[in-house]
Coordinates of C-alpha atoms in Angstrom, one line a residue:
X819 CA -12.4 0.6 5.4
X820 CA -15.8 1.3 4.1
X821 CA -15.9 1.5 0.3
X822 CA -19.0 2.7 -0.9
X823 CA -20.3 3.1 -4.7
X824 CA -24.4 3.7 -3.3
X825 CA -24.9 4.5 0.6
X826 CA -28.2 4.4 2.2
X827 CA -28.5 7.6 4.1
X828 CA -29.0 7.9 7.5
X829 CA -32.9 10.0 8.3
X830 CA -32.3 13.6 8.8
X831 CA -33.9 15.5 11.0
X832 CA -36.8 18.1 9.3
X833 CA -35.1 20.9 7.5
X834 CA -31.9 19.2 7.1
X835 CA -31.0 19.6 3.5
X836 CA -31.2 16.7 1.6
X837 CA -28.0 15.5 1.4
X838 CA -26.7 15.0 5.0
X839 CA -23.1 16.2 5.4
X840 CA -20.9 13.5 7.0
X841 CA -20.6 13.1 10.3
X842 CA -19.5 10.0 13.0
X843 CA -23.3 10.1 14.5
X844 CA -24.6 9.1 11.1
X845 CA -21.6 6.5 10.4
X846 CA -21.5 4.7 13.8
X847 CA -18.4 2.2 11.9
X848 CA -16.4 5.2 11.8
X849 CA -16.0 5.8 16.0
X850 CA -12.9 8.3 16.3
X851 CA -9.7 6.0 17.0
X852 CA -6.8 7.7 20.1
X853 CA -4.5 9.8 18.6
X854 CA -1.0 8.2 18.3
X855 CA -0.3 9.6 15.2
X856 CA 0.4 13.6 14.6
X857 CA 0.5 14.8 10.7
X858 CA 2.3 18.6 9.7
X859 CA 0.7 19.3 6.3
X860 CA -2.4 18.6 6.0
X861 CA -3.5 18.5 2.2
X862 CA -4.6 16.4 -0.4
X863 CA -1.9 13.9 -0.8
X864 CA -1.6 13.6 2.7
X865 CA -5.8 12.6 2.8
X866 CA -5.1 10.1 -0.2
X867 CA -2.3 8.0 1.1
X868 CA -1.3 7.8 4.3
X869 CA -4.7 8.7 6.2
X870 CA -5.9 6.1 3.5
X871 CA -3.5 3.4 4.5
X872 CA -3.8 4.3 8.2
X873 CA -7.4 3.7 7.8
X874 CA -7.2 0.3 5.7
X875 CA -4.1 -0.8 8.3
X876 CA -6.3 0.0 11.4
X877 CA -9.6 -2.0 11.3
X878 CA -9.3 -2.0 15.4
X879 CA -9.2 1.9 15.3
X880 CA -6.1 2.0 17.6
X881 CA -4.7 4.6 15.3
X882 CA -6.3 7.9 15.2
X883 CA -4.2 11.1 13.3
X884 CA -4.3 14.3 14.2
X885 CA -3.7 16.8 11.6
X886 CA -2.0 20.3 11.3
X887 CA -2.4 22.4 8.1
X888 CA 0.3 24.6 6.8
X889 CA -0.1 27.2 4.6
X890 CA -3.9 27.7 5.2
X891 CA -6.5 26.8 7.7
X892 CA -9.3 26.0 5.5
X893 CA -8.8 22.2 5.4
X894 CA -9.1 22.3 9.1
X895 CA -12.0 24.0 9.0
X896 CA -13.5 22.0 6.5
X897 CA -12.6 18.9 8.3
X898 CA -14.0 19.9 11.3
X899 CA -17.0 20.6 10.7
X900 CA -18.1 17.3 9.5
X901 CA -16.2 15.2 12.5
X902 CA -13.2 15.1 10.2
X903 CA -14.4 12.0 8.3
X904 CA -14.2 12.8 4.4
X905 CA -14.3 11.2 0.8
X906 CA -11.1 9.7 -1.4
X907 CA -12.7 9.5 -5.0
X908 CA -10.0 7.1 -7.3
X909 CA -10.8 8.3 -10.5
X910 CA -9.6 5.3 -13.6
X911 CA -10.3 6.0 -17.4
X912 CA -13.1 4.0 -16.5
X913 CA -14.9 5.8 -14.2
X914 CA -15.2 6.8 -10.0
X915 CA -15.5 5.2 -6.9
X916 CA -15.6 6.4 -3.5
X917 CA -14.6 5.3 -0.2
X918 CA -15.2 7.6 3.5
X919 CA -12.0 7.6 5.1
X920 CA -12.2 8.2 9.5
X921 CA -8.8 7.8 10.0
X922 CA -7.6 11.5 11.0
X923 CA -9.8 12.3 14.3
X924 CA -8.5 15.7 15.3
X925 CA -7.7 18.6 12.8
X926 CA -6.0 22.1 13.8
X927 CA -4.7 25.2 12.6
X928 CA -1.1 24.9 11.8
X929 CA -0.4 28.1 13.9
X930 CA -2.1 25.7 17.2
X931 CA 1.4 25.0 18.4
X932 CA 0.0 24.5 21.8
X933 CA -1.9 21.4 20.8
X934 CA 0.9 20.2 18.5
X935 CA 3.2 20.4 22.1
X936 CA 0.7 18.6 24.7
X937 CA 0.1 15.7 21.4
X938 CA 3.7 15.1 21.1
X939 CA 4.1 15.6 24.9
X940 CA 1.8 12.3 25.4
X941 CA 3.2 9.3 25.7
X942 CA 0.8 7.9 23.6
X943 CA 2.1 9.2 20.4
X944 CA 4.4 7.6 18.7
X945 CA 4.6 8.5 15.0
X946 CA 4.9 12.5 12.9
X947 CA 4.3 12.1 9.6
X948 CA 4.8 15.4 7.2
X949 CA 4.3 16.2 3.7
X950 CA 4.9 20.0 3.6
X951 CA 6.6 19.8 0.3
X952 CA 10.4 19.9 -1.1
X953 CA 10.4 23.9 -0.3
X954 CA 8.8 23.4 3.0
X955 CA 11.7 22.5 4.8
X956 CA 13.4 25.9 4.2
X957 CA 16.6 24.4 3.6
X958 CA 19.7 25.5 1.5
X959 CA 21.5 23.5 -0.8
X960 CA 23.6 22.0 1.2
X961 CA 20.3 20.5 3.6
X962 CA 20.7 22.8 6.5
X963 CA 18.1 25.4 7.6
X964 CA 18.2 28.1 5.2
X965 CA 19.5 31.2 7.6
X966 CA 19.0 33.6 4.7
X967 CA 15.2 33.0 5.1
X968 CA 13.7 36.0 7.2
X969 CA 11.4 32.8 8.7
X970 CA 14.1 30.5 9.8
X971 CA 16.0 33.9 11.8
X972 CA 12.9 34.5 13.3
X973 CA 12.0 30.9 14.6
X974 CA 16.2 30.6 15.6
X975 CA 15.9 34.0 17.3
X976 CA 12.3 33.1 19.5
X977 CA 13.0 29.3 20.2
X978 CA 16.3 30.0 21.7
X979 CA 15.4 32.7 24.0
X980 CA 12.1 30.3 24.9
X981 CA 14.2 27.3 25.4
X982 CA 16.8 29.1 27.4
X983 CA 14.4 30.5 29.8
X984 CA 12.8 27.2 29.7
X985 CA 9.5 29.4 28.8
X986 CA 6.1 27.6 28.5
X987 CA 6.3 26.2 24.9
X988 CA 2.4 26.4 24.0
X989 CA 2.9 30.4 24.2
X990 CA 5.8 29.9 21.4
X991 CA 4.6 30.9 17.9
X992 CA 7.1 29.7 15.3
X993 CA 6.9 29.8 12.0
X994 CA 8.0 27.3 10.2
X995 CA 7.6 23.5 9.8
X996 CA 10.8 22.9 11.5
X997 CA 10.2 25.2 13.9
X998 CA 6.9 24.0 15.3
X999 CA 8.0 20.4 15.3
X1000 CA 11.1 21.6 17.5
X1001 CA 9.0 22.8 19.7
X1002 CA 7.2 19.2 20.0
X1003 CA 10.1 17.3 20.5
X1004 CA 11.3 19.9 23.3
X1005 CA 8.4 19.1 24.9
X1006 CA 8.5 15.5 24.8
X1007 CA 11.9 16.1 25.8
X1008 CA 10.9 17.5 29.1
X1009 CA 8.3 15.1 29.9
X1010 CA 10.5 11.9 29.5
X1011 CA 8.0 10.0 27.7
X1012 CA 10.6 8.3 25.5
X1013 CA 11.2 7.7 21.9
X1014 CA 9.3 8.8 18.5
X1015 CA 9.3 8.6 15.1
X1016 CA 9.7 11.4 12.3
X1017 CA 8.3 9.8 9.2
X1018 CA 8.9 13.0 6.0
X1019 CA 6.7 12.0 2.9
X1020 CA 7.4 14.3 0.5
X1021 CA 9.4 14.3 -2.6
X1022 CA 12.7 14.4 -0.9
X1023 CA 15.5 11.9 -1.6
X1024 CA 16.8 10.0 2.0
X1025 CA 14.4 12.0 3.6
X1026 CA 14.9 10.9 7.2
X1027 CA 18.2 11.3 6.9
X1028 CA 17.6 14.9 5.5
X1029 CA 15.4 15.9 7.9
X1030 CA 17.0 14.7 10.6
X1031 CA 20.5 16.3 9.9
X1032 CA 18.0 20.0 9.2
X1033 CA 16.5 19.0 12.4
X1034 CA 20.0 18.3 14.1
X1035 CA 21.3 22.0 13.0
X1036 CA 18.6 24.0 14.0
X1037 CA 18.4 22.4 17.6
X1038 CA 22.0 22.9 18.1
X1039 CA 21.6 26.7 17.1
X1040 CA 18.8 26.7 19.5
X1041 CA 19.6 24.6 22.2
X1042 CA 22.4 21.5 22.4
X1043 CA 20.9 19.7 24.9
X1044 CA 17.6 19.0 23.0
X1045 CA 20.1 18.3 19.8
X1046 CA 21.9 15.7 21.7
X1047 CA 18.5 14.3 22.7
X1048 CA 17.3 14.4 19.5
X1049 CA 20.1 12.3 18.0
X1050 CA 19.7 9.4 20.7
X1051 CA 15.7 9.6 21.2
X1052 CA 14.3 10.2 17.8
X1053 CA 13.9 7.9 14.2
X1054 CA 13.9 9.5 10.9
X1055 CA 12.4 7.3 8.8
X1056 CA 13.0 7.2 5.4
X1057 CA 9.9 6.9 2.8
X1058 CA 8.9 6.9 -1.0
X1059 CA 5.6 8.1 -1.6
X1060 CA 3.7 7.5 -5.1
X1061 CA -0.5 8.7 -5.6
X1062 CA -0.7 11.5 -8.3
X1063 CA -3.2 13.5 -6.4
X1064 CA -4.5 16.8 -8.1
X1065 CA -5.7 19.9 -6.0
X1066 CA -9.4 19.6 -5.4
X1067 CA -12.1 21.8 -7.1
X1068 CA -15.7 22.5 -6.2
X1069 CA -17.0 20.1 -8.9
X1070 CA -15.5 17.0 -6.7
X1071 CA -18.1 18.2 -3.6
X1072 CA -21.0 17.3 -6.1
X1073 CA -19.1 13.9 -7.1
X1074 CA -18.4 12.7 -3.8
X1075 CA -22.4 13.6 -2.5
X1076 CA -23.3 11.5 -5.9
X1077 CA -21.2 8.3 -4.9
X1078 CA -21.6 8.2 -1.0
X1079 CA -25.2 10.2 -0.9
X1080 CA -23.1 12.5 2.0
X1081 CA -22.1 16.1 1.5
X1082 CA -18.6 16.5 2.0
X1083 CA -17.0 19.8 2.1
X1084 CA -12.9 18.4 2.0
X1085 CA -13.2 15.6 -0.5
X1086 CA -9.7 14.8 -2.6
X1087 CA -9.5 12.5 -6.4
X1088 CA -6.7 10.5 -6.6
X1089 CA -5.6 7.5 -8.8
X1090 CA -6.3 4.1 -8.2
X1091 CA -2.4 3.8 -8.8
X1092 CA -0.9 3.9 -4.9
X1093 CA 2.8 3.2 -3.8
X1094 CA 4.4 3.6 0.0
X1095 CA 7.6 2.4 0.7
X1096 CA 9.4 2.8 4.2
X1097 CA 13.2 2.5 5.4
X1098 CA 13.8 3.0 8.9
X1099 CA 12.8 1.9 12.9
X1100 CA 9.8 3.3 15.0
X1101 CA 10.8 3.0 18.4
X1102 CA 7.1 3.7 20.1
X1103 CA 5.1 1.4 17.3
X1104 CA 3.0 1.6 13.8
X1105 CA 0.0 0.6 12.1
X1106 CA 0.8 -2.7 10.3
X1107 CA 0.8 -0.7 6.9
X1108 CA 1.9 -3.5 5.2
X1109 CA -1.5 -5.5 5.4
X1110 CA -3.3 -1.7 3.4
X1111 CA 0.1 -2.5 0.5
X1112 CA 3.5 -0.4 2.1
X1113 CA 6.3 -2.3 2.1
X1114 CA 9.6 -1.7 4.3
X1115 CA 13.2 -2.5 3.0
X1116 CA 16.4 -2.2 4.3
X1117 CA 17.2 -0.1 1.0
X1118 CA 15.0 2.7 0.3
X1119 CA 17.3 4.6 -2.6
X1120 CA 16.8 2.7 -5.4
X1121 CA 12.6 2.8 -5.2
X1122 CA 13.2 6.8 -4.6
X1123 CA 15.4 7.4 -7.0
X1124 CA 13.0 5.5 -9.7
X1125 CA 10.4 7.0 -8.7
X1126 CA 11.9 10.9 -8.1
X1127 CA 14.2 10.6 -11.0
X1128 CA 11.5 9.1 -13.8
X1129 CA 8.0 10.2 -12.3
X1130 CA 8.7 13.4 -10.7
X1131 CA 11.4 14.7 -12.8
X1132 CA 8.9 14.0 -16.5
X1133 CA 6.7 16.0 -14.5
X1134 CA 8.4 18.9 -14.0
X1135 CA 9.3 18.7 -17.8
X1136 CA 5.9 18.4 -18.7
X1137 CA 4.9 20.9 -16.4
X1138 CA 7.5 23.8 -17.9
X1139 CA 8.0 22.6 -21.0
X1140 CA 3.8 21.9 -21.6
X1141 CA 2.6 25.1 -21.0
X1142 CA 4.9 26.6 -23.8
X1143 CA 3.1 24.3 -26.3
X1144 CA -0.1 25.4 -24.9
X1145 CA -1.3 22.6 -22.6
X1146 CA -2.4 22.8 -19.2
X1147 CA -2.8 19.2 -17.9
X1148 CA -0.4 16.5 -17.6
X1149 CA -2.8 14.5 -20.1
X1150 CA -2.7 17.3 -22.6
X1151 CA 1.0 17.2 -22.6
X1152 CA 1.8 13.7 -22.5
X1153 CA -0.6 13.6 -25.4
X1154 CA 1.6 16.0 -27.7
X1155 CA 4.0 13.4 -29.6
X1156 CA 6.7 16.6 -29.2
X1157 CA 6.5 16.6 -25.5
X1158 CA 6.2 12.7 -25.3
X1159 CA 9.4 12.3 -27.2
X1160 CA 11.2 14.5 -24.9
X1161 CA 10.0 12.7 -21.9
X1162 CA 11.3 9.2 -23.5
X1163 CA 14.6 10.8 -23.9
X1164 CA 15.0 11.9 -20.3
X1165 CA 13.7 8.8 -19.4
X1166 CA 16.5 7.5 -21.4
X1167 CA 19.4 9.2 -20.0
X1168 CA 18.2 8.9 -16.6
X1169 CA 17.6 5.0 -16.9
X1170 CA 21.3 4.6 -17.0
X1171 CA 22.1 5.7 -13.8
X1172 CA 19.2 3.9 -12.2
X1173 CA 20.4 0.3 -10.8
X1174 CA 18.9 -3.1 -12.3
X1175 CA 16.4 -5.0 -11.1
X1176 CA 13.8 -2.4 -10.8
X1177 CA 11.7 -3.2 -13.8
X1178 CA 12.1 0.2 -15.0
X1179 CA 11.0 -0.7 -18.7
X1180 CA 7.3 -1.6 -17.0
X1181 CA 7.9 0.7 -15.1
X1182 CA 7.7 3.4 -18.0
X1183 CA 5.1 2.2 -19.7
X1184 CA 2.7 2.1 -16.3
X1185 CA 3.7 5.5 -15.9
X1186 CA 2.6 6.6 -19.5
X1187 CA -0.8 4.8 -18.6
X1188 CA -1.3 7.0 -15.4
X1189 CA -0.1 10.5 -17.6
X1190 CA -2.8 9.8 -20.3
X1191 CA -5.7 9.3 -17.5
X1192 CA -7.4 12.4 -19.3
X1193 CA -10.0 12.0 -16.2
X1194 CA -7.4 12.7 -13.8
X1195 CA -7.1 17.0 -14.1
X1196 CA -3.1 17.2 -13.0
X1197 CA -3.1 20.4 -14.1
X1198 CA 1.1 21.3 -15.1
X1199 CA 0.5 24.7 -13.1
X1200 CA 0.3 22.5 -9.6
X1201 CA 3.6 21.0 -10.6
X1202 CA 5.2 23.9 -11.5
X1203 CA 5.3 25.2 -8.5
X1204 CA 8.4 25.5 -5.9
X1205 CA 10.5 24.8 -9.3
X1206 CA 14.3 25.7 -7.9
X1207 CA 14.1 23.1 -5.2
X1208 CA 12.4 20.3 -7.1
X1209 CA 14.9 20.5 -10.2
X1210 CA 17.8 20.3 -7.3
X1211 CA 16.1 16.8 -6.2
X1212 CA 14.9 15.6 -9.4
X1213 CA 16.6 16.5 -12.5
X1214 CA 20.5 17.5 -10.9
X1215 CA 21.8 14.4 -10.4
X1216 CA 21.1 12.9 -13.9
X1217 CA 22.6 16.1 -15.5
X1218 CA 25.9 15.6 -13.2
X1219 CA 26.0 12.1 -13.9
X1220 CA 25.5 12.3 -17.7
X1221 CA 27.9 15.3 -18.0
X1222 CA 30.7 13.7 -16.0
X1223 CA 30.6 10.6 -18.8
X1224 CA 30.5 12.8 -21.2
X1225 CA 27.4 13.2 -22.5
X1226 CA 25.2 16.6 -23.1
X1227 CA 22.7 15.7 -21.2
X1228 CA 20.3 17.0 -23.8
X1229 CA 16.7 15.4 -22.4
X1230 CA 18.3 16.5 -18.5
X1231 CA 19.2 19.9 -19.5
X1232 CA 16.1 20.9 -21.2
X1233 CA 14.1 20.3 -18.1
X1234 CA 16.0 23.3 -16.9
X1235 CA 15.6 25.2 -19.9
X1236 CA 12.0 24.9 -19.9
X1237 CA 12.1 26.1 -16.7
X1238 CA 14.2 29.2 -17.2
X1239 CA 11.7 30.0 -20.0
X1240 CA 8.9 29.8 -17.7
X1241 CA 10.3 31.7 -14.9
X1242 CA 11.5 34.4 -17.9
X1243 CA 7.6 34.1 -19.0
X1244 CA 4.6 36.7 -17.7
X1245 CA 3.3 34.2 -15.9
X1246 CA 6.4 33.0 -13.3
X1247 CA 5.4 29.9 -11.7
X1248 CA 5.5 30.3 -7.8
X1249 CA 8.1 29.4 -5.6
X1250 CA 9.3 29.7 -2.0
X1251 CA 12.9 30.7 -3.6
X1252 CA 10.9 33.4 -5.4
X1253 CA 13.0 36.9 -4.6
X1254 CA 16.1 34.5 -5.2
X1255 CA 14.8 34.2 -9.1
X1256 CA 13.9 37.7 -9.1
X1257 CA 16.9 39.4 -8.3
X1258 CA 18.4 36.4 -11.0
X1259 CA 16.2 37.8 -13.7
X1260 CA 17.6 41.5 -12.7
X1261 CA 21.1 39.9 -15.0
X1262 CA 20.6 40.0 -19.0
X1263 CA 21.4 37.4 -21.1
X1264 CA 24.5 34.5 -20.3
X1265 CA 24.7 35.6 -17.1
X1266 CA 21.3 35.9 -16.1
X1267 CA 21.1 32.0 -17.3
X1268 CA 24.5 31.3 -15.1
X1269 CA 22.5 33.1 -12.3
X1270 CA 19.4 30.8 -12.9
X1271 CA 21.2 27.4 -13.5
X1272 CA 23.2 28.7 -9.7
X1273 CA 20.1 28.7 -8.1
X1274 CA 19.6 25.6 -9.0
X1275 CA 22.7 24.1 -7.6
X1276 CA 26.2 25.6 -8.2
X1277 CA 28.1 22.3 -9.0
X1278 CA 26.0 22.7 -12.7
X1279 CA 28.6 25.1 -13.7
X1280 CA 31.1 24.6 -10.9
X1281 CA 32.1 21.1 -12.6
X1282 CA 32.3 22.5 -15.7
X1283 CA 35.6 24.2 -18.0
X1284 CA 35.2 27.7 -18.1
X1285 CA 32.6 28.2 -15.2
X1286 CA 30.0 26.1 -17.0
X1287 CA 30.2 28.4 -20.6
X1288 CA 29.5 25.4 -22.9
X1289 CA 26.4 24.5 -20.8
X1290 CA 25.2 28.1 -20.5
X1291 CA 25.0 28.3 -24.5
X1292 CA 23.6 24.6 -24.9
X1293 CA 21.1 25.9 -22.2
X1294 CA 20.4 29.3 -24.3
X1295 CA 20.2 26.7 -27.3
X1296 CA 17.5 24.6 -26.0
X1297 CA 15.2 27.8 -24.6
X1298 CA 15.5 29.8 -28.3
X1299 CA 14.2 25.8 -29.1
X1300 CA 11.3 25.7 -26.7
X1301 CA 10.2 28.9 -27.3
X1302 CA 10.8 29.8 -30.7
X1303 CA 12.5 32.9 -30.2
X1304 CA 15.7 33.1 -31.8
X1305 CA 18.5 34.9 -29.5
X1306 CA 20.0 37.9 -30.4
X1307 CA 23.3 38.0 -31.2

């Protein structure tokens, strides 16, 4: 990997501006590696760890990634036009460095499922990674394919009549995540070349195991044959994934040409602080990312469930409850002693379903460290987002557990609250579940709160006395408390 503070740069021809964009011509050590490795999602996070360990794992280039977007082309675009070689800017309280990353060598418009068939048609390929986020998957609470989802009928409706008439594949034009990497295994399917791995890495507990029982149930609606080959041909692999990684903005193009001397259209800032841990087999090969830091257990749960549970869940609090106390970045709102106290509190009912032996009081106090970097701009509105399936991941299973000892719940429940007063709020955070919370909000009072706290997941009020009354009011209780509007009567 090339870490660079200060690169000389390479003579430009005359009239080429003065800072050369990247490119592979100019940085020969950066030669474009085969592709074995296909990525759905391609976004920040994705660019800051695992293009960042492929690169660091791979100093052979043997490796190469190729790169779908999802919700927008531009990162493609972006990517492309500078041979799809970019910047990774870790940003400490003490100040930047940079380092070019080469390890993605082909990126493509998510909607280019004819490419995405013929990659995961070669033989050669032998890992998918995806970070499309928790709502990404389209599933329903229960991890299937969410049939309610106009999306999901529609990629059901086209793949099966495709598949059936055993249709040319690259014509196909799914929609969804799941959809597009169905048609990818089909194809590998039909040309025999063997086993692959399906690595998720997004904020998703057993992930392989979630994906591949989604993936399971939409095959079978769309063809049984490819299910069955599915279950005997494919890994899920299980991963926990840990580099806060804020949305880029214009001002980290001028950063990135200051530290590398290269103009660099699709730069991302990250922490220093990185974390990868994997559970699972891959059948066709991998990068040894062990030597750039992963690590690979036989037990995933307890490093997810730390890490979901205690990061990811203070996150969302300080991403619904923050803004109501007027701050906008996860620095801003870890710095209110208010906000701080209630993140201590969750911390400390969710610690007691967490097992031993996982360090979790360092663990804390690293993660207080990495909320105060003021230099990183996590701004709570990012997190906010896609709020009904990330409270179902991070914040349910604490509540249940708490509840069922009998215990409030009080640090638990008030993540919820804050988000039903943001989602009551004029500005709604966005989520994929959005006309869900709408027609929730159409209710008044208790049971537009029951109809909210259902969204979330049922068995909140379905394990309750009284179809969850005495949380409904404690719930009411702590939203008149965050927002400092008494109820009326």
């Amino acid at each position: 990997m090339s870490t660079v503070t200060n690169v000389d740069r390479a003579a430009g021809a005359p009239g080429e501006p003065a800072v050369p964009r990247l490119s592979r011509v100019r940085l020969p050590e950066f030669p474009s590696a085969p592709v074995r490795i296909v990525h759905l999602g391609l976004g920040a996070f994705h660019r800051a760890h695992q293009a960042w360990y492929t690169q660091l794992a791979d100093p052979d280039h043997e490796w190469g990634i190729a790169a779908f977007t999802g919700r927008s082309p531009q990162a493609a675009v972006d990517l492309d036009a500078q041979d799809c070689l970019y910047t990774v800017v870790e940003r400490s309280a003490d100040g930047d460095s940079a380092t070019i990353v080469g390890s993605i060598v082909e990126a493509w418009d998510g909607t280019e499922v004819a490419r995405l068939h013929d990659l995961l048609a070669a033989e050669t390929t032998a890992i998918v990674t995806l970070t499309v986020t928790e709502s990404g998957y389209r599933l329903d609470a229960e991890g299937k394919p969410d049939t309610s989802d106009p999306a999901v009928e529609h990629d059901v409706a086209l793949l099966s009549e495709a598949f059936a008439e055993r249709a040319d594949l690259r014509d196909a034009r799914p929609t969804t995540t799941l959809g597009r990497l169905l048609i990818g295994l089909e194809a590998r399917r039909r040309a025999g070349v063997g086993p692959i791995a399906i690595v998720p890495c997004d904020n998703i507990a057993d992930g392989g195991a979630l994906v591949r029982r989604a993936m399971l149930a939409l095959a079978d609606r769309v063809h049984p044959e490819t299910a069955r080959w599915i279950a005997d041909e494919v890994s899920f692999v299980s991963s926990s994934v840990d580099r806060i990684t804020p949305r880029p903005t214009p001002a980290d193009e001028a950063t990135a040409a200051t530290l590398t001397g290269f103009a660099d259209a699709a730069p991302v800032v990250t922490e220093p602080f990185t974390d990868w841990v994997l559970s699972g087999d891959f059948p066709a090969g991998r990068p040894a990312w062990e030597s750039a830091g992963a690590r690979f257990v036989d037990d995933l749960e307890p490093y997810e469930q730390r890490k979901l549970r205690l990061l990811n869940g203070a996150h969302s609090l300080l991403a619904y409850a923050g803004p109501l106390r007027g701050h906008t970045t996860v620095a801003e709102a870890v710095g209110d002693e208010q906000c701080r106290a209630w993140v201590e509190e969750y911390w400390d009912e969710t610690e007691r379903h967490l097992p031993e032996g996982l360090g979790l009081t360092a663990y804390r106090t690293a993660l207080l460290e990495r909320f105060d970097n003021a230099r990183i701009e996590h701004r709570l509105q990012q997190i906010a987002l896609e709020g009904v399936t990330k409270l179902r991941v991070r914040i349910v299973s604490t509540l249940l557990a708490e509840r069922a000892a009998g215990r409030p719940g009080t640090g638990s429940l008030r993540v919820i609250a804050a988000w039903v007063a943001a989602v009551q709020g004029d500005d709604r955070p966005g989520d994929a579940s959005g006309a869900a919370v709408a027609e929730a909000l159409r209710f008044q009072g208790r049971e537009r709160t029951a109809a909210l706290v259902r969204l979330i997941d049922p068995r909140l009020l379905d394990s309750e006395p009284e179809d969850g009354s005495t949380l409904v009011t404690e719930l009411e209780h702590l939203v008149d408390e965050l927002t400092g509007r008494p109820r009326n009567p």
